[in-house]
């Protein structure tokens, strides 16, 4: 098989223009990162979901910048040992970007110096100014709207967002503001499939990555442990256990990549609202 070109912002834009879906998975350590890279995953997210899947917390709120730097550096080392073509996104944890744009820049620097290619932050409205500040200083940013786990207590639980017209309109408006601020990627979590598809159409320069948002987005992301069937709690409706049909972890990841690229995962009848 020919060597894969390194995934970069121009490469992601090219994939989008060619109608090729972006396959993203979370990873938190060197070994899983290297396997994901070898399996052809386009983007790895060092998600603050590590608070739950690695640290056993009830939410992502307790995750620190130091935790994120440690796991991002581990994943970056794993990628260097593999072919290292995967785009590496690191989550900015709760409380690490809300005080000021300068605080956000300081913490984004720590993640970029640990090996991230892009940082992700949650929320709309006030975050647009922070995104603009970071992008102007050379930090690629992925935004995150819909169910934003860092604010789960304010949202009242892990619920589908944007269900009524006013909430949907607000999500559309915030998506455009984030694109205009320079966000190159936008995770849409637990929003109705039709809404995520229409936001994707409206955003020409910002690639939407869905999780529980149907198959009309530019790409998909899943939490690694969920797609390997290692979820200790209730499996969310939007997850598919790719390990069931695969004989190995690398096989499960390859099956996920193929299903995302073919548009067969997620199935809007089974996995979306
Ligand atoms: O932290 C995480 O893993 C995430 C994904 C669920 C998108 O933000």
CSV table of C-alpha atoms and ligand atoms in Angstrom, one decimal:
chain,number,residue,atom,x,y,z
A,1,UNK,CA,0.0,0.0,0.0
A,2,UNK,CA,1.4,3.5,-0.8
A,3,UNK,CA,2.5,5.6,2.2
A,4,UNK,CA,-0.3,7.8,3.4
A,5,UNK,CA,0.3,11.6,3.1
A,6,UNK,CA,0.6,13.3,6.5
A,7,UNK,CA,-2.8,14.8,7.5
A,8,UNK,CA,-2.6,18.6,7.7
A,9,UNK,CA,-5.1,21.5,7.4
A,10,UNK,CA,-4.7,21.7,3.6
A,11,UNK,CA,-5.0,17.8,3.4
A,12,UNK,CA,-8.2,18.0,5.4
A,13,UNK,CA,-9.6,20.7,3.1
A,14,UNK,CA,-8.7,18.6,0.1
A,15,UNK,CA,-10.4,15.5,1.6
A,16,UNK,CA,-13.5,17.6,2.2
A,17,UNK,CA,-13.5,18.9,-1.3
A,18,UNK,CA,-13.2,15.4,-2.7
A,19,UNK,CA,-16.1,14.3,-0.5
A,20,UNK,CA,-13.8,12.0,1.6
A,21,UNK,CA,-15.1,11.7,5.2
A,22,UNK,CA,-12.7,12.4,8.0
A,23,UNK,CA,-12.3,9.5,10.5
A,24,UNK,CA,-11.3,10.6,14.0
A,25,UNK,CA,-10.9,8.5,17.2
A,26,UNK,CA,-9.8,9.4,20.7
A,27,UNK,CA,-6.6,7.9,22.1
A,28,UNK,CA,-4.8,8.6,25.3
A,29,UNK,CA,-1.5,6.7,25.2
A,30,UNK,CA,1.4,5.8,22.9
A,31,UNK,CA,0.4,2.2,22.0
A,32,UNK,CA,-3.2,2.9,21.0
A,33,UNK,CA,-2.1,6.0,19.1
A,34,UNK,CA,0.4,4.0,17.1
A,35,UNK,CA,-2.2,1.3,16.3
A,36,UNK,CA,-4.7,4.0,15.3
A,37,UNK,CA,-2.2,5.6,13.1
A,38,UNK,CA,-1.3,2.3,11.4
A,39,UNK,CA,-5.0,1.6,11.0
A,40,UNK,CA,-5.5,4.7,8.9
A,41,UNK,CA,-7.3,7.0,11.4
A,42,UNK,CA,-7.0,10.5,10.0
A,43,UNK,CA,-7.2,12.4,13.3
A,44,UNK,CA,-6.6,11.4,16.9
A,45,UNK,CA,-8.3,13.4,19.6
A,46,UNK,CA,-6.7,13.3,23.1
A,47,UNK,CA,-10.0,14.0,24.6
A,48,UNK,CA,-10.6,15.1,28.2
A,49,UNK,CA,-12.9,12.0,28.1
A,50,UNK,CA,-9.7,10.5,29.6
A,51,UNK,CA,-11.1,11.8,32.9
A,52,UNK,CA,-13.8,9.1,32.6
A,53,UNK,CA,-12.1,6.3,30.6
A,54,UNK,CA,-8.6,6.5,32.1
A,55,UNK,CA,-9.1,8.2,35.5
A,56,UNK,CA,-12.6,6.8,36.4
A,57,UNK,CA,-14.2,10.1,37.1
A,58,UNK,CA,-17.9,10.8,36.6
A,59,UNK,CA,-17.3,13.7,34.3
A,60,UNK,CA,-14.5,15.6,32.5
A,61,UNK,CA,-14.6,18.5,34.9
A,62,UNK,CA,-11.7,17.2,37.1
A,63,UNK,CA,-9.2,16.9,34.3
A,64,UNK,CA,-6.2,19.3,34.5
A,65,UNK,CA,-3.9,20.9,32.0
A,66,UNK,CA,-1.1,18.7,33.4
A,67,UNK,CA,-3.2,15.6,32.7
A,68,UNK,CA,-3.8,16.7,29.1
A,69,UNK,CA,-0.1,17.5,28.6
A,70,UNK,CA,0.9,14.1,29.9
A,71,UNK,CA,-1.5,12.2,27.7
A,72,UNK,CA,-0.8,14.4,24.6
A,73,UNK,CA,2.9,13.9,24.9
A,74,UNK,CA,2.4,10.1,25.3
A,75,UNK,CA,0.2,10.0,22.1
A,76,UNK,CA,2.7,12.2,20.2
A,77,UNK,CA,5.5,9.8,21.1
A,78,UNK,CA,3.4,6.9,19.9
A,79,UNK,CA,2.8,8.6,16.6
A,80,UNK,CA,6.5,9.3,16.1
A,81,UNK,CA,7.2,5.5,16.6
A,82,UNK,CA,4.5,4.7,14.0
A,83,UNK,CA,4.3,6.2,10.5
A,84,UNK,CA,3.2,9.5,12.2
A,85,UNK,CA,0.8,10.8,9.6
A,86,UNK,CA,-2.2,11.4,11.9
A,87,UNK,CA,-3.4,14.9,12.8
A,88,UNK,CA,-3.3,15.3,16.6
A,89,UNK,CA,-5.9,17.3,18.4
A,90,UNK,CA,-5.8,17.9,22.2
A,91,UNK,CA,-8.6,19.0,24.4
A,92,UNK,CA,-8.3,22.1,26.5
A,93,UNK,CA,-9.8,21.0,29.8
A,94,UNK,CA,-12.4,22.7,32.0
A,95,UNK,CA,-11.3,26.0,33.4
A,96,UNK,CA,-8.2,26.3,31.1
A,97,UNK,CA,-9.5,28.9,28.7
A,98,UNK,CA,-12.5,30.7,30.3
A,99,UNK,CA,-10.7,33.4,32.3
A,100,UNK,CA,-9.1,35.3,29.4
A,101,UNK,CA,-7.7,34.8,25.9
A,102,UNK,CA,-4.2,35.1,27.4
A,103,UNK,CA,-4.9,32.2,29.8
A,104,UNK,CA,-6.2,30.2,26.8
A,105,UNK,CA,-3.0,31.0,24.9
A,106,UNK,CA,-0.7,29.9,27.7
A,107,UNK,CA,-2.5,26.6,28.1
A,108,UNK,CA,-2.8,26.0,24.3
A,109,UNK,CA,1.0,26.5,24.1
A,110,UNK,CA,1.6,23.8,26.7
A,111,UNK,CA,-0.5,21.4,24.6
A,112,UNK,CA,1.1,22.4,21.3
A,113,UNK,CA,4.6,22.0,22.9
A,114,UNK,CA,3.5,18.5,24.1
A,115,UNK,CA,3.0,17.6,20.4
A,116,UNK,CA,-0.6,18.6,19.5
A,117,UNK,CA,-1.3,20.1,16.1
A,118,UNK,CA,-4.6,21.7,17.1
A,119,UNK,CA,-6.4,22.4,20.3
A,120,UNK,CA,-10.2,21.9,21.0
A,121,UNK,CA,-12.3,24.0,23.2
A,122,UNK,CA,-16.0,23.7,24.1
A,123,UNK,CA,-18.9,26.2,23.7
A,124,UNK,CA,-20.1,29.1,21.6
A,125,UNK,CA,-20.7,32.8,22.1
A,126,UNK,CA,-17.8,34.1,24.2
A,127,UNK,CA,-15.4,31.4,22.9
A,128,UNK,CA,-15.4,33.0,19.4
A,129,UNK,CA,-13.0,35.8,20.7
A,130,UNK,CA,-10.7,33.2,22.3
A,131,UNK,CA,-10.7,31.2,19.0
A,132,UNK,CA,-9.8,34.3,17.1
A,133,UNK,CA,-7.0,35.1,19.6
A,134,UNK,CA,-5.5,31.7,19.3
A,135,UNK,CA,-5.8,31.3,15.5
A,136,UNK,CA,-4.2,34.8,15.0
A,137,UNK,CA,-1.2,33.5,17.0
A,138,UNK,CA,-0.8,30.3,15.0
A,139,UNK,CA,-2.7,27.8,17.0
A,140,UNK,CA,-5.2,25.8,14.9
A,141,UNK,CA,-8.5,25.4,16.8
A,142,UNK,CA,-11.3,22.9,16.8
A,143,UNK,CA,-14.6,24.1,18.4
A,144,UNK,CA,-17.2,21.9,20.0
A,145,UNK,CA,-20.9,22.6,20.2
A,146,UNK,CA,-24.1,20.7,21.1
A,147,UNK,CA,-23.6,18.5,24.1
A,148,UNK,CA,-20.5,20.1,25.7
A,149,UNK,CA,-19.5,17.6,28.4
A,150,UNK,CA,-17.5,20.2,30.4
A,151,UNK,CA,-20.8,22.0,31.1
A,152,UNK,CA,-22.9,18.9,31.7
A,153,UNK,CA,-24.0,20.2,35.1
A,154,UNK,CA,-25.3,23.5,33.6
A,155,UNK,CA,-27.0,21.5,30.8
A,156,UNK,CA,-28.8,19.2,33.2
A,157,UNK,CA,-27.3,16.0,31.9
A,158,UNK,CA,-26.0,14.2,28.8
A,159,UNK,CA,-29.0,15.1,26.6
A,160,UNK,CA,-29.6,15.8,22.9
A,161,UNK,CA,-29.1,19.5,22.2
A,162,UNK,CA,-30.7,21.8,19.5
A,163,UNK,CA,-34.0,20.0,19.4
A,164,UNK,CA,-36.3,23.0,19.2
A,165,UNK,CA,-36.1,25.7,16.6
A,166,UNK,CA,-34.7,28.4,18.9
A,167,UNK,CA,-31.9,26.1,20.1
A,168,UNK,CA,-31.2,24.9,16.6
A,169,UNK,CA,-31.0,28.5,15.4
A,170,UNK,CA,-28.5,29.4,18.2
A,171,UNK,CA,-26.3,26.5,17.2
A,172,UNK,CA,-26.4,27.6,13.6
A,173,UNK,CA,-25.4,31.1,14.6
A,174,UNK,CA,-22.6,30.0,16.9
A,175,UNK,CA,-21.2,27.6,14.3
A,176,UNK,CA,-20.9,30.5,11.8
A,177,UNK,CA,-19.3,32.8,14.4
A,178,UNK,CA,-16.8,30.1,15.2
A,179,UNK,CA,-16.0,29.6,11.6
A,180,UNK,CA,-15.6,33.3,11.1
A,181,UNK,CA,-13.3,33.4,14.1
A,182,UNK,CA,-11.0,30.9,12.4
A,183,UNK,CA,-12.0,27.5,13.8
A,184,UNK,CA,-10.9,24.9,11.2
A,185,UNK,CA,-12.9,22.1,12.7
A,186,UNK,CA,-16.1,21.8,14.8
A,187,UNK,CA,-17.2,18.8,16.8
A,188,UNK,CA,-21.0,18.6,16.9
A,189,UNK,CA,-22.1,16.3,19.7
A,190,UNK,CA,-25.6,14.8,20.2
A,191,UNK,CA,-27.5,17.1,17.9
A,192,UNK,CA,-30.3,16.0,15.5
A,193,UNK,CA,-28.9,14.6,12.3
A,194,UNK,CA,-30.8,17.1,10.1
A,195,UNK,CA,-29.4,20.0,12.0
A,196,UNK,CA,-25.8,18.8,11.9
A,197,UNK,CA,-26.1,18.2,8.1
A,198,UNK,CA,-27.5,21.7,7.5
A,199,UNK,CA,-24.7,23.3,9.7
A,200,UNK,CA,-22.2,21.2,7.6
A,201,UNK,CA,-23.6,22.7,4.4
A,202,UNK,CA,-23.4,26.2,5.8
A,203,UNK,CA,-19.7,25.9,6.9
A,204,UNK,CA,-17.4,25.9,3.8
A,205,UNK,CA,-14.1,26.4,5.7
A,206,UNK,CA,-14.7,24.6,9.0
A,207,UNK,CA,-15.0,20.8,8.9
A,208,UNK,CA,-17.8,19.3,11.1
A,209,UNK,CA,-17.0,16.2,13.0
A,210,UNK,CA,-20.1,14.5,14.4
A,211,UNK,CA,-20.6,12.3,17.4
A,212,UNK,CA,-24.2,11.3,17.8
A,213,UNK,CA,-25.0,13.8,15.1
A,214,UNK,CA,-25.9,11.6,12.1
A,215,UNK,CA,-24.0,10.9,8.9
A,216,UNK,CA,-24.3,14.3,7.3
A,217,UNK,CA,-21.2,15.8,8.9
A,218,UNK,CA,-17.7,16.1,7.2
A,219,UNK,CA,-16.3,13.5,9.6
A,220,UNK,CA,-17.0,11.3,12.7
A,221,UNK,CA,-15.4,10.8,16.1
A,222,UNK,CA,-15.9,8.1,18.7
A,223,UNK,CA,-14.4,7.5,22.1
A,224,UNK,CA,-11.9,4.6,21.6
A,225,UNK,CA,-13.1,2.6,24.6
A,226,UNK,CA,-16.7,2.9,23.4
A,227,UNK,CA,-16.0,1.6,19.9
A,228,UNK,CA,-14.0,-1.3,21.3
A,229,UNK,CA,-16.9,-2.3,23.5
A,230,UNK,CA,-15.1,-1.3,26.7
A,231,UNK,CA,-17.7,1.1,28.0
A,232,UNK,CA,-18.3,0.4,31.7
A,233,UNK,CA,-21.7,2.2,31.8
A,234,UNK,CA,-24.6,2.4,29.4
A,235,UNK,CA,-23.5,2.3,25.8
A,236,UNK,CA,-24.8,5.6,24.1
A,237,UNK,CA,-27.2,5.0,21.2
A,238,UNK,CA,-24.7,6.7,18.8
A,239,UNK,CA,-21.9,4.1,19.4
A,240,UNK,CA,-21.2,1.0,17.4
A,241,UNK,CA,-19.0,-1.8,18.9
A,242,UNK,CA,-16.6,-2.4,16.0
A,243,UNK,CA,-14.7,-5.0,18.1
A,244,UNK,CA,-17.7,-7.4,17.7
A,245,UNK,CA,-16.9,-8.2,14.1
A,246,UNK,CA,-13.2,-7.6,14.1
A,247,UNK,CA,-10.5,-10.0,15.2
A,248,UNK,CA,-8.2,-7.4,16.6
A,249,UNK,CA,-8.0,-3.8,17.9
A,250,UNK,CA,-6.3,-2.7,14.7
A,251,UNK,CA,-9.0,-4.5,12.7
A,252,UNK,CA,-11.8,-2.7,14.7
A,253,UNK,CA,-10.2,0.6,14.0
A,254,UNK,CA,-9.8,-0.2,10.3
A,255,UNK,CA,-13.5,-1.3,10.1
A,256,UNK,CA,-14.4,2.1,11.7
A,257,UNK,CA,-12.3,4.0,9.2
A,258,UNK,CA,-13.8,2.1,6.3
A,259,UNK,CA,-17.4,2.6,7.7
A,260,UNK,CA,-16.9,6.3,8.1
A,261,UNK,CA,-15.4,6.7,4.7
A,262,UNK,CA,-18.1,4.6,3.1
A,263,UNK,CA,-20.8,6.6,4.9
A,264,UNK,CA,-22.2,3.4,6.5
A,265,UNK,CA,-21.4,4.6,10.0
A,266,UNK,CA,-23.3,6.2,11.6
A,267,UNK,CA,-26.6,4.8,10.3
A,268,UNK,CA,-29.2,7.5,10.8
A,269,UNK,CA,-31.9,5.0,11.6
A,270,UNK,CA,-29.8,3.4,14.4
A,271,UNK,CA,-27.4,6.0,15.8
A,272,UNK,CA,-29.0,9.4,15.4
A,273,UNK,CA,-31.8,11.6,16.5
B,1,LIG,O1,-13.3,14.3,25.2
B,1,LIG,C1,-13.7,13.7,24.2
B,1,LIG,O2,-13.4,12.6,24.0
B,1,LIG,C2,-14.5,14.5,23.2
B,1,LIG,C3,-15.2,13.7,22.2
B,1,LIG,C4,-16.4,13.0,22.8
B,1,LIG,C5,-15.6,14.5,21.0
B,1,LIG,O3,-14.6,15.7,23.3
